[in-house]
Coordinates of C-alpha atoms in Angstrom, one line a residue:
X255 CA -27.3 23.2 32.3
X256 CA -28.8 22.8 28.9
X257 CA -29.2 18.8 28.0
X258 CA -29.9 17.4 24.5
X259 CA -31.9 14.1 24.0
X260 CA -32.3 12.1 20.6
X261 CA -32.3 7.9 20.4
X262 CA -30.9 8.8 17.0
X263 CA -28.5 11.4 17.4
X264 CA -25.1 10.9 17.4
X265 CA -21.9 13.2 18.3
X266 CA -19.0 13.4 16.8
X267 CA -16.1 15.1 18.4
X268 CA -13.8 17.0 15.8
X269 CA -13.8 19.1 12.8
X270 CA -11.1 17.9 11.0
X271 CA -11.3 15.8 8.2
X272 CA -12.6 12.5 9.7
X273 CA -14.7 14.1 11.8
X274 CA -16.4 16.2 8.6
X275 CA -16.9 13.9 6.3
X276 CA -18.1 10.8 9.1
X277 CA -20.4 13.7 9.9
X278 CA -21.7 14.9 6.5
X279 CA -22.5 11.2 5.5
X280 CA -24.5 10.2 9.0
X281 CA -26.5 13.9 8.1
X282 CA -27.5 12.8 4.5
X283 CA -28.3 9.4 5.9
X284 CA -31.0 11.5 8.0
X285 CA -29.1 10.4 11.3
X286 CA -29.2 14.0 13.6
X287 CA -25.9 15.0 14.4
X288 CA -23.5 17.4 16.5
X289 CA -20.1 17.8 15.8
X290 CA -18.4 19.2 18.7
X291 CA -15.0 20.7 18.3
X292 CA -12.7 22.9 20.6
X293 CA -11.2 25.4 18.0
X294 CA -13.1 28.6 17.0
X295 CA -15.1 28.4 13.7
X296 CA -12.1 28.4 11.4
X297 CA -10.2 26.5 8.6
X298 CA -7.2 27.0 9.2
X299 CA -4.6 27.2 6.1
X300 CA -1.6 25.5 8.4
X301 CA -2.5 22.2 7.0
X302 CA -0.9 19.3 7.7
X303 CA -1.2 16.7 5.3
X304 CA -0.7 17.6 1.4
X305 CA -1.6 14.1 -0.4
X306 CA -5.0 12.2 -1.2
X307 CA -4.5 8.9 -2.7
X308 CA -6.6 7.1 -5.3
X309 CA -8.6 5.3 -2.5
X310 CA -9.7 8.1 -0.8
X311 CA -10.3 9.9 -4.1
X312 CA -12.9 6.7 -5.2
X313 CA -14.5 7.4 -2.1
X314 CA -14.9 11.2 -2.1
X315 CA -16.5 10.2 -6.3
X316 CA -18.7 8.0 -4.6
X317 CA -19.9 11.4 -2.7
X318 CA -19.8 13.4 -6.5
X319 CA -16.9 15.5 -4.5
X320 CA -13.5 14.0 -5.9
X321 CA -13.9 16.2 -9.0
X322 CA -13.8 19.7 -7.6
X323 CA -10.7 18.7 -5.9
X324 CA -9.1 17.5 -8.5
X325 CA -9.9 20.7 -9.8
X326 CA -7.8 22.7 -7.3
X327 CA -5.1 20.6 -6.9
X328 CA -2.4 19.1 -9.1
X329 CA -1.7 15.0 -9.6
X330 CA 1.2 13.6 -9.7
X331 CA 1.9 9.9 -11.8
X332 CA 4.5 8.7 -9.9
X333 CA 6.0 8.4 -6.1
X334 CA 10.0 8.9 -5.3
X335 CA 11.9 7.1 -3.1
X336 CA 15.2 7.1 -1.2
X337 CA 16.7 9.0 -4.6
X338 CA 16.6 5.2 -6.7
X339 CA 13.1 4.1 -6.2
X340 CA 10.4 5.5 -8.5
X341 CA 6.9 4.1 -8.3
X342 CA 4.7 4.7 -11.0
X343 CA 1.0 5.1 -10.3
X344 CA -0.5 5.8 -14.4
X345 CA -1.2 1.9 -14.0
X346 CA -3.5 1.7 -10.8
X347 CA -6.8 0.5 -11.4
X348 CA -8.7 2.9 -10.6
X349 CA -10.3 5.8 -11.8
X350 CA -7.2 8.2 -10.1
X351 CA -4.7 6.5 -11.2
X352 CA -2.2 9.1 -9.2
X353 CA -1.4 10.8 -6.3
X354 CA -3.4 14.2 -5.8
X355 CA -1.1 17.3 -4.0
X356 CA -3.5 19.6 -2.2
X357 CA -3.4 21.1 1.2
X358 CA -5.6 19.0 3.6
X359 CA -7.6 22.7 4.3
X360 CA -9.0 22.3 0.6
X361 CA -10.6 19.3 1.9
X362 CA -11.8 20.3 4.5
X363 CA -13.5 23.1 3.2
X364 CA -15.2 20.8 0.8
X365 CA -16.4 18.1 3.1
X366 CA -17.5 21.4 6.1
X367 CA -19.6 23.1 3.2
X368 CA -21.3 18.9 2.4
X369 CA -21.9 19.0 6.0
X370 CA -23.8 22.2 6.8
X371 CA -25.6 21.3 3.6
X372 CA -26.9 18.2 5.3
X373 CA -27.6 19.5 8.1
X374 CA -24.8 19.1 10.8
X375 CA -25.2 21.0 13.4
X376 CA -21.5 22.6 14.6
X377 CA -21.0 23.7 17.9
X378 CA -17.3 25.3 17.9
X379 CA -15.3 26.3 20.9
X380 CA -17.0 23.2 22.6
X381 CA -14.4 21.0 25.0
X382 CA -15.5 17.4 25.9
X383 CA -14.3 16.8 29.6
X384 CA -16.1 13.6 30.3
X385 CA -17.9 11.3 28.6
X386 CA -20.9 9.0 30.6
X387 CA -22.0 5.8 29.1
X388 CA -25.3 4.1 30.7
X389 CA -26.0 0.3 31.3
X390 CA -27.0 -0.8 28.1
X391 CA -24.1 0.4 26.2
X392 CA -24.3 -2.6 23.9
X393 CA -27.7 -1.2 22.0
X394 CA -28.8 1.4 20.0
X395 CA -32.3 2.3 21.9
X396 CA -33.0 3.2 25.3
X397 CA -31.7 6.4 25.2
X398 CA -32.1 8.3 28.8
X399 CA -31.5 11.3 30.2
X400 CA -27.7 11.6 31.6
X401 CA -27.4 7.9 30.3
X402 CA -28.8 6.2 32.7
X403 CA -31.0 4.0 30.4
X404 CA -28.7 3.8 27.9
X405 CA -27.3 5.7 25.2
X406 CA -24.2 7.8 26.0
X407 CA -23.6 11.6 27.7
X408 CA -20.8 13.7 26.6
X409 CA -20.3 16.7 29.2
X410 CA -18.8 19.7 27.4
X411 CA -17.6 23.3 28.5
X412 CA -19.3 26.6 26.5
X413 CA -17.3 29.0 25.0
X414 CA -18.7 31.1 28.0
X415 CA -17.0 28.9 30.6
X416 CA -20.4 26.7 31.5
X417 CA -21.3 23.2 31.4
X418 CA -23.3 21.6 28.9
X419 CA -24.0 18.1 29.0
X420 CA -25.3 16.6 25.3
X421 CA -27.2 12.7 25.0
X422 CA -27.1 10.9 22.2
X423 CA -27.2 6.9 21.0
X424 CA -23.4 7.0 20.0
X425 CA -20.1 9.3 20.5
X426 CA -17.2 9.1 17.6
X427 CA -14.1 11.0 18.8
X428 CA -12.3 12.0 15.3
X429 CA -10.4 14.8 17.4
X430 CA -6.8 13.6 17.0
X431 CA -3.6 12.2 18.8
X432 CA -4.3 14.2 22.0
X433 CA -8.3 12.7 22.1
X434 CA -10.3 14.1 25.2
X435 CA -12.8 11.2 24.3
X436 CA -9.8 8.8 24.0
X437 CA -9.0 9.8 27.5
X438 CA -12.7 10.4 29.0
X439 CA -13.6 6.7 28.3
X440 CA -10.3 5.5 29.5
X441 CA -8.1 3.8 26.3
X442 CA -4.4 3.9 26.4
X443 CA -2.8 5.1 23.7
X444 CA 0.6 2.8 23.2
X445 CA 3.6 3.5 21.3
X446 CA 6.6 5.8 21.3
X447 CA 8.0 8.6 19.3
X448 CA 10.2 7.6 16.3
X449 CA 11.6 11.1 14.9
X450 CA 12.2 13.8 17.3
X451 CA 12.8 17.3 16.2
X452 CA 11.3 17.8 13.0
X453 CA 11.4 21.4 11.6
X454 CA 8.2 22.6 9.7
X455 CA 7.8 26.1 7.7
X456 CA 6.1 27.4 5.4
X457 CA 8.0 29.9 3.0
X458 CA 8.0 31.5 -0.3
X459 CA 10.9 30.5 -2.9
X460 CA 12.6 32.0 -5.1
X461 CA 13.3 28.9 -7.5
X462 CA 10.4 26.6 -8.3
X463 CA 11.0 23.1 -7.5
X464 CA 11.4 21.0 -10.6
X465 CA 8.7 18.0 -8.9
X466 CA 5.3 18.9 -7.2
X467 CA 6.9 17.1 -4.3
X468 CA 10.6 17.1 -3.6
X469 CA 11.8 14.5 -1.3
X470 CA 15.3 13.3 -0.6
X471 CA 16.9 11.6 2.3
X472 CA 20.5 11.4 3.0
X473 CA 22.6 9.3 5.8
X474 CA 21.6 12.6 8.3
X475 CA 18.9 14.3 6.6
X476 CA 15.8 14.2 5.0
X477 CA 13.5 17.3 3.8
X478 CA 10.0 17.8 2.0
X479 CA 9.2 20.2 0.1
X480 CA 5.1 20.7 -1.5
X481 CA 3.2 23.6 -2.6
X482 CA 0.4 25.0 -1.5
X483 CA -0.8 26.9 -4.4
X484 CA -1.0 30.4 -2.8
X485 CA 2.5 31.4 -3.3
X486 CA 3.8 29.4 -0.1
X487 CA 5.4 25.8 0.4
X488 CA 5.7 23.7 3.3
X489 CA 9.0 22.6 4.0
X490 CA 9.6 19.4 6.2
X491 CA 13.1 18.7 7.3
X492 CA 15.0 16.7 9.8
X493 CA 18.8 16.7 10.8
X494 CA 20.3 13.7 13.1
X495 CA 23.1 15.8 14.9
X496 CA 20.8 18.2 16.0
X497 CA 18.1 16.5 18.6
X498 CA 16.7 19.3 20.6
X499 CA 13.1 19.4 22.2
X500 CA 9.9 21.1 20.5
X501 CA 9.8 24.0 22.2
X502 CA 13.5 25.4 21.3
X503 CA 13.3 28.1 18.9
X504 CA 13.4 27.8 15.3
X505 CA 15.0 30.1 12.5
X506 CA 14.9 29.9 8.7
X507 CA 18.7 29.4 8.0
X508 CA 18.4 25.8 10.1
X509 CA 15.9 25.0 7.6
X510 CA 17.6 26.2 4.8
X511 CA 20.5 24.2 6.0
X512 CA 19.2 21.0 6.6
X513 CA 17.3 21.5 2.9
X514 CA 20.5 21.7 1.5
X515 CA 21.8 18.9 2.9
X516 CA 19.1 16.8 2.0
X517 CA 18.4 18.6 -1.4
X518 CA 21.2 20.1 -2.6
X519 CA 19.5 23.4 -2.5
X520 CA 17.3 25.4 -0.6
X521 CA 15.2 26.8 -3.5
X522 CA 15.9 30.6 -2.1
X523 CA 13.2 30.2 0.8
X524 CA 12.2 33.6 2.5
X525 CA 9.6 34.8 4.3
X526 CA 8.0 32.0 6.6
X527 CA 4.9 32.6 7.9
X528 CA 5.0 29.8 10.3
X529 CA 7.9 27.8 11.6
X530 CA 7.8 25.0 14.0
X531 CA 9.3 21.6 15.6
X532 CA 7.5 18.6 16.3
X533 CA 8.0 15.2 16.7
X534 CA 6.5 12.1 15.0
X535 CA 4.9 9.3 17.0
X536 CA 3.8 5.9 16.3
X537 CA 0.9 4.9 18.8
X538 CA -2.7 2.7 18.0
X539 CA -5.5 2.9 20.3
X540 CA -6.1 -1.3 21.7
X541 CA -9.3 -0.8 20.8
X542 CA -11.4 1.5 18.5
X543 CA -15.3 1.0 20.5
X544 CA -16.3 1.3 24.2
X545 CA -19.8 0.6 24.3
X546 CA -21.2 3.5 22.5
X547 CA -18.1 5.6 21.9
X548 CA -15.9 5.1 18.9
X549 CA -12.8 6.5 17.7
X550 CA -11.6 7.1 14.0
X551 CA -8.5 8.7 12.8
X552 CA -5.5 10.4 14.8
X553 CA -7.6 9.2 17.6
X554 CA -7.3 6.0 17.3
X555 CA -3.9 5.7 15.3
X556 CA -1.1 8.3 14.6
X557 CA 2.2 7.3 12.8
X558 CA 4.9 9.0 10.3
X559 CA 4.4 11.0 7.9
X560 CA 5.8 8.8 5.4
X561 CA 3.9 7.6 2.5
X562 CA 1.3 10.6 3.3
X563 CA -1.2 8.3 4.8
X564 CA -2.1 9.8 7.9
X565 CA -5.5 12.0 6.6
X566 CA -6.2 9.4 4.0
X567 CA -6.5 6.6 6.2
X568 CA -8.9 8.9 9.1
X569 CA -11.1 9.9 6.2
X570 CA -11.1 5.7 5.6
X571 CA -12.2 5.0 8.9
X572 CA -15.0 7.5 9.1
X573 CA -16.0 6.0 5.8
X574 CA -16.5 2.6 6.9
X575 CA -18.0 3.4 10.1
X576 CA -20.9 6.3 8.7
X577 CA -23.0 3.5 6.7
X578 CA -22.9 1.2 9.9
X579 CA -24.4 3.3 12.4
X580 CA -26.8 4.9 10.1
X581 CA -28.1 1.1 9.3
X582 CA -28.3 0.6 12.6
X583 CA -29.5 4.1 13.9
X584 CA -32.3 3.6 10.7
X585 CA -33.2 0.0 12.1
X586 CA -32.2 -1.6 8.8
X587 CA -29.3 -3.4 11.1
X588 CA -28.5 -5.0 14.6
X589 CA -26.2 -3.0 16.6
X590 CA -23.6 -6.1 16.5
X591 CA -22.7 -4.7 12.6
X592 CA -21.0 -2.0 14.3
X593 CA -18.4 -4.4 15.8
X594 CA -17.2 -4.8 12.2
X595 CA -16.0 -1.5 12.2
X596 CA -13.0 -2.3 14.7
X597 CA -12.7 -5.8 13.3
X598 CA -11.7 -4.2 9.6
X599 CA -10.5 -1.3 10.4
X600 CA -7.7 -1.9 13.7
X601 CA -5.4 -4.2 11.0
X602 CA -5.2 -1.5 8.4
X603 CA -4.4 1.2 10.9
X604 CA -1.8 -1.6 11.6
X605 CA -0.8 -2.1 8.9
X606 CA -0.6 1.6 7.8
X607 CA 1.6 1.8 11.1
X608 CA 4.4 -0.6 9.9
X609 CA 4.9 0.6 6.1
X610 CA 4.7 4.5 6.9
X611 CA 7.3 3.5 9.9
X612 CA 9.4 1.4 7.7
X613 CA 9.6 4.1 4.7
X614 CA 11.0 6.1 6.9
X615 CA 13.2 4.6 8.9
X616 CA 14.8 3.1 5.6
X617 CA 14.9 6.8 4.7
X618 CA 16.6 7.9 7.7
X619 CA 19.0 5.0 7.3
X620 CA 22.9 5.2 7.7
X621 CA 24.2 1.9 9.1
X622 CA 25.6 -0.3 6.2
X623 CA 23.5 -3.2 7.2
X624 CA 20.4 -0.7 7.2
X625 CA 22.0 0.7 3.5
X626 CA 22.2 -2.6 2.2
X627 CA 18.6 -3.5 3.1
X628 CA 17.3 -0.3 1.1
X629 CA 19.1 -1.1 -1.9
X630 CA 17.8 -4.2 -1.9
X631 CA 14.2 -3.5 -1.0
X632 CA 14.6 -0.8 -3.8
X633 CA 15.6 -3.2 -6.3
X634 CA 13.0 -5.9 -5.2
X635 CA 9.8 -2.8 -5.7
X636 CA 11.6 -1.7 -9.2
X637 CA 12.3 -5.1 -10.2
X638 CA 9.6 -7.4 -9.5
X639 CA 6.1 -6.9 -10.5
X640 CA 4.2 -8.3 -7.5
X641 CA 6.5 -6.9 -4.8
X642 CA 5.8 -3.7 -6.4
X643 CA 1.9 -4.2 -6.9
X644 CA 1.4 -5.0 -3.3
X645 CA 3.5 -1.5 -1.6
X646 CA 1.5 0.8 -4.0
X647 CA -1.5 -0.9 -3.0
X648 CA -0.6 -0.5 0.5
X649 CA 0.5 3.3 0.0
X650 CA -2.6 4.2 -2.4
X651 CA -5.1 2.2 0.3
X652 CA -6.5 0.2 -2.8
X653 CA -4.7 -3.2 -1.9
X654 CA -6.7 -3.5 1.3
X655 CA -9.6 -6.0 1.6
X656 CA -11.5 -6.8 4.6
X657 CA -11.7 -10.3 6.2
X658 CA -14.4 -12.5 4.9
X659 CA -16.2 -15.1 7.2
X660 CA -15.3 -19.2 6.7
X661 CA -17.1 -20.0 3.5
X662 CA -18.0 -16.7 1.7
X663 CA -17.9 -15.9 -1.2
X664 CA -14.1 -15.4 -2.8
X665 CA -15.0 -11.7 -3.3
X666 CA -16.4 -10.9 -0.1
X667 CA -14.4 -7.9 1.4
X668 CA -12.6 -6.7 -1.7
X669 CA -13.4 -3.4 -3.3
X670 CA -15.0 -3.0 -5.8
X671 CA -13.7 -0.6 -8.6
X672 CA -15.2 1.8 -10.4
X673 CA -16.6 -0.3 -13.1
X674 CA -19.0 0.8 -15.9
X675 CA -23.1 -0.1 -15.5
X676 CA -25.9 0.3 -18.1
X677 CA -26.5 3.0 -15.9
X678 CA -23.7 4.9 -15.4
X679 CA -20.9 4.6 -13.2
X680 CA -20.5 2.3 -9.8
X681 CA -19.4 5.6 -7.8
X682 CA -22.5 7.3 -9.1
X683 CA -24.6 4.7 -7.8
X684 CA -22.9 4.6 -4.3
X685 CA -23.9 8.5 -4.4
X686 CA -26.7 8.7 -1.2
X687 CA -25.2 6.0 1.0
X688 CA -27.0 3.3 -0.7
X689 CA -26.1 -0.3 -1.4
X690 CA -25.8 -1.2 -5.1
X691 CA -26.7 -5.1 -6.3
X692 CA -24.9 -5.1 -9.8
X693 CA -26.6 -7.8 -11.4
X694 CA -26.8 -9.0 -15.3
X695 CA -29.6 -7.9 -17.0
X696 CA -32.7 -8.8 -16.3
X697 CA -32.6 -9.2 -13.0
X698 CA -34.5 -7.6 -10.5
X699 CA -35.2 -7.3 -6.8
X700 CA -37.9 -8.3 -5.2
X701 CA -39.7 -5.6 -2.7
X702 CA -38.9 -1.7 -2.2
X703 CA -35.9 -0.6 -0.9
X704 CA -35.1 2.7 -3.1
X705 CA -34.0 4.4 0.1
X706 CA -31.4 1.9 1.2
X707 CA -30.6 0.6 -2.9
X708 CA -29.6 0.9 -5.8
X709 CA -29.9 -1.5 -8.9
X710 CA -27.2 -1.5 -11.8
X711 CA -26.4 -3.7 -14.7
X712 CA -23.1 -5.1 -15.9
X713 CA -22.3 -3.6 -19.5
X714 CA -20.6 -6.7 -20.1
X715 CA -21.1 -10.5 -20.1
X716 CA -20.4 -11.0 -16.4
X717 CA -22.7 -13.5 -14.8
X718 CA -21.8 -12.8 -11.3
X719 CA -24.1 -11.0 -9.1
X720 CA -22.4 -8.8 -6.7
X721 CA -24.2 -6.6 -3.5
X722 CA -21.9 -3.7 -3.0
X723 CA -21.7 -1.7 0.6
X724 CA -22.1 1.5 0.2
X725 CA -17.8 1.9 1.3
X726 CA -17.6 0.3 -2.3
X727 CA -16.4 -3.2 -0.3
X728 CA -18.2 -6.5 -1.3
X729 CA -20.7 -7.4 1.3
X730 CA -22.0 -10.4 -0.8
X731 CA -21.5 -12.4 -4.1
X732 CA -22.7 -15.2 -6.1
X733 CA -22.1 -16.8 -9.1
X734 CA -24.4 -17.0 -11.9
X735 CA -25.9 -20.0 -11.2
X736 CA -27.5 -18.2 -7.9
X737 CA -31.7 -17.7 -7.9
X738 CA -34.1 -14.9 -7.1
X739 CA -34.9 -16.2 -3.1
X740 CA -30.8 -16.5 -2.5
X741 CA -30.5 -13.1 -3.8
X742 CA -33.6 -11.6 -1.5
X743 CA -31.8 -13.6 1.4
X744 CA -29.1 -11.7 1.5
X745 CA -30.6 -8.3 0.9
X746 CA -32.7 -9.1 3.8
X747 CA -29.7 -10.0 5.8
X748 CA -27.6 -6.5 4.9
X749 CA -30.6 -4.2 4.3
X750 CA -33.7 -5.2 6.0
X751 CA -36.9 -6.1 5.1
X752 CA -38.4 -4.2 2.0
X753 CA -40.5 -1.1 2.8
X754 CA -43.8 -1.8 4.4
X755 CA -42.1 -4.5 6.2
X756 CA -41.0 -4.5 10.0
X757 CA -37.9 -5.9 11.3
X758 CA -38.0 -9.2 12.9
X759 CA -37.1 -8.7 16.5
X760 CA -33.5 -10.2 16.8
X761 CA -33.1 -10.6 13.6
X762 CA -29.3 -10.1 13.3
X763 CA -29.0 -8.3 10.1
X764 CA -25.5 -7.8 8.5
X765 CA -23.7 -9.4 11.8
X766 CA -20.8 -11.0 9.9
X767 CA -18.3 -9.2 7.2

């Protein structure tokens, strides 16, 4: 057996998109890092999400990648609803103000060719079969051999049948709804399945769809329909009078006829080069941390398809958890940051549970009670500003703020948009994991921290000084009555002591969000 040691290193446990781009920003932090996963070294172009949203897109700017995917896919200004409900995204504010189509193996390919560039080391066709956590799970140092001091040991079998067994100071499983490090360190995985039988191919057609997504649901049926740019479509469908299990075969004229049920049409569809059935669960990990081990994306929450939240919301976990552990893993932080992570991001997964659940089951709605409440919700979104404000918000993942503690500042936890700086843009600055203080002008940090932040100045009259994470959340704020030692305060408390300086032993630095 072969072991690996490193108080530094961490492992993350799947290559899809959570895992690549948690992985990619821990690398260009200059945290060492394995990313384990069970497939063969391939992308494959069965992909199952089709959608980023403008929050993931600020985030993937923030990493100067959002533009080359913009590039290869299309955007779209507006989401449709249940046939009456049209939600116009041209007004977000944001940057993307609209939904971008692209198959989720664009992304990946992006965020797999950011990680090899930062050094991730891959190690495909790599199972994890147990994972061994030592006594001081709580800490980031300590790190022994099979865990015994501390630190965490995930024991893998080699493409060649052996054992391997690889040591590092923390484990993030990003490897989906059927999680071996789920399982291996012993979290349930609650829920139940909402939509059973849910057909999936992928076709050529003959007539182009008038929409770059088609969606309609009637009182039995519901079908999807989104390109992938190579010729092919995905085609998502479901039929209520024919509940059969997953494994009963599946032939193109059931999902042409449940397409034309729900659509009217089935846009000639020939040639499938992959059919399927599945079903669609709703389930959240209790928690998202044992000791050392963490879990982020389908791992830790899986839900509807509805909405098309499912990728967007992984790659917002692995966001918020990346500049935490390299703080801590860089001794700029204590370890207790890292509780934050769950403590943010459990409520959105949530959260993203109940509206992805509720779209569809108002989709798949046939009752007249049930009827009545969608034309009424509808109505209330088309109708009324703030109703409508708060769902895109929800669906495009910019509405969400983090909790603030008793007495903080009102901004604390919101995010911050992309807003212009004598400099540049804020997304630029967030560009290498850093911290930004946007400040007026004139005012300037004591110490050296270039490594950990970056200074910008409002273009505008704003008096407020703001310390931005480098997730693009609010970590602190103060108005403009606030002096030079307040400021230096609180970049001591989320970024350490300036370089040159040593940590004060105990010194809990970022503890509360």
């Amino acid at each position: 057996m072969n072991g690996e040691t490193s108080e530094r290193h961490v492992i993350v446990v799947g290559a899809g998109p959570t895992g690549l781009l948690l992985a990619g920003d821990l690398a260009a932090a200059g945290v060492p890092v394995t990313l384990v996963e069970k497939r063969g070294h391939r992308i494959s172009n069965l992909s199952r999400a089709f959608v980023v949203h403008a929050r993931t897109l600020e985030q993937l700017d923030a990493r100067g990648l959002a533009d080359a995917l913009e590039a290869k896919g299309r955007t779209l200004d507006r989401i449709n609803l249940f046939g009456r409900l049209s939600v116009r995204l041209d007004t977000l504010p944001s940057r993307f103000n609209h939904l971008l189509v692209i198959p989720q193996y664009e992304v990946e390919e992006v965020l797999e060719r950011r990680a090899v560039e930062a050094g991730v080391r891959f190690r495909y066709e790599t199972e994890v079969t147990a994972i061994e956590q030592g006594t001081d799970a709580g800490t980031a140092t300590g790190v022994g051999a099979g865990g015994e001091e501390g630190g965490v040991t995930v024991v893998v079998r080699t493409a060649d049948g052996g054992t391997d067994r690889l040591i590092a100071a923390y484990v993030v499983g990003t490897d989906g709804h059927r999680s071996a490090v789920r399982t291996a360190v012993g979290l349930p995985f609650p829920g139940k399945s909402v939509i059973r039988s849910v057909v999936l191919a992928d076709v050529r057609l003959d007539e182009e769809p008038a929409q770059v997504l088609t969606a309609n649901a009637v009182g039995d049926a519901f079908a999807f329909i989104a390109p992938f740019g190579d010729g092919y479509h995905r085609v998502i469908g479901w039929h209520r009078g024919h509940d059969v299990p997953d494994s009963e075969p599946l032939g193109l004229d059931e999902v042409r006829e449940i397409t034309r049920l729900a659509l009217g049409r089935d846009y000639g569809m020939r040639d499938a080069r992959w059919m399927s059935r599945f079903h669609s669960d709703e389930r959240q990990a209790p928690a998202y941390r044992v000791g050392r081990v963490f879990l982020a994306g389908d791992a830790a929450h899986v839900h509807t398809p509805a909405g098309g939240q499912g990728m967007n919301t992984g790659l917002q976990d692995a966001a918020n958890l990346g500049w935490k552990l390299a703080a801590v893993l860089g001794g700029h932080a204590d370890p207790a940051l890292l509780d934050t992570y769950e403590a943010e991001r459990h409520p959105v997964g949530r959260a993203v549970l109940r509206s992805s659940g509720g779209i569809v089951r108002l989709a798949m709605a046939k009752s007249p009670w049930m009827l009545g409440l969608r034309t009424a919700l509808t109505t209330l979104v088309n109708q009324v500003a703030p109703v409508r404000t708060r769902a895109v918000g929800r669906i495009t993942g910019i509405g969400y703020r983090y909790a603030a503690p008793r007495g903080a500042h009102r901004l604390v936890g919101t995010r911050v948009p992309d807003v212009a700086l004598i400099t540049g843009r804020l997304h630029e600055s967030l560009r290498g994991g850093r911290f930004v203080l946007v400040t007026p002008p004139g005012r300037e940090p004591e110490g050296d921290r270039g490594d950990r932040l970056a200074v910008g100045h409002w273009t505008s009259d704003c008096r407020t000084t703001v310390l931005v994470r480098p997730d693009g959340y609010v970590a602190w704020a103060a108005d403009d009555a606030v002096d030079d030692a307040t400021v230096e305060a609180a970049l001591r408390e989320w970024l350490g002591e300036p370089l040159g300086e040593s940590l004060e032993p105990g010194k809990p630095l970022g503890s509360e969000v």
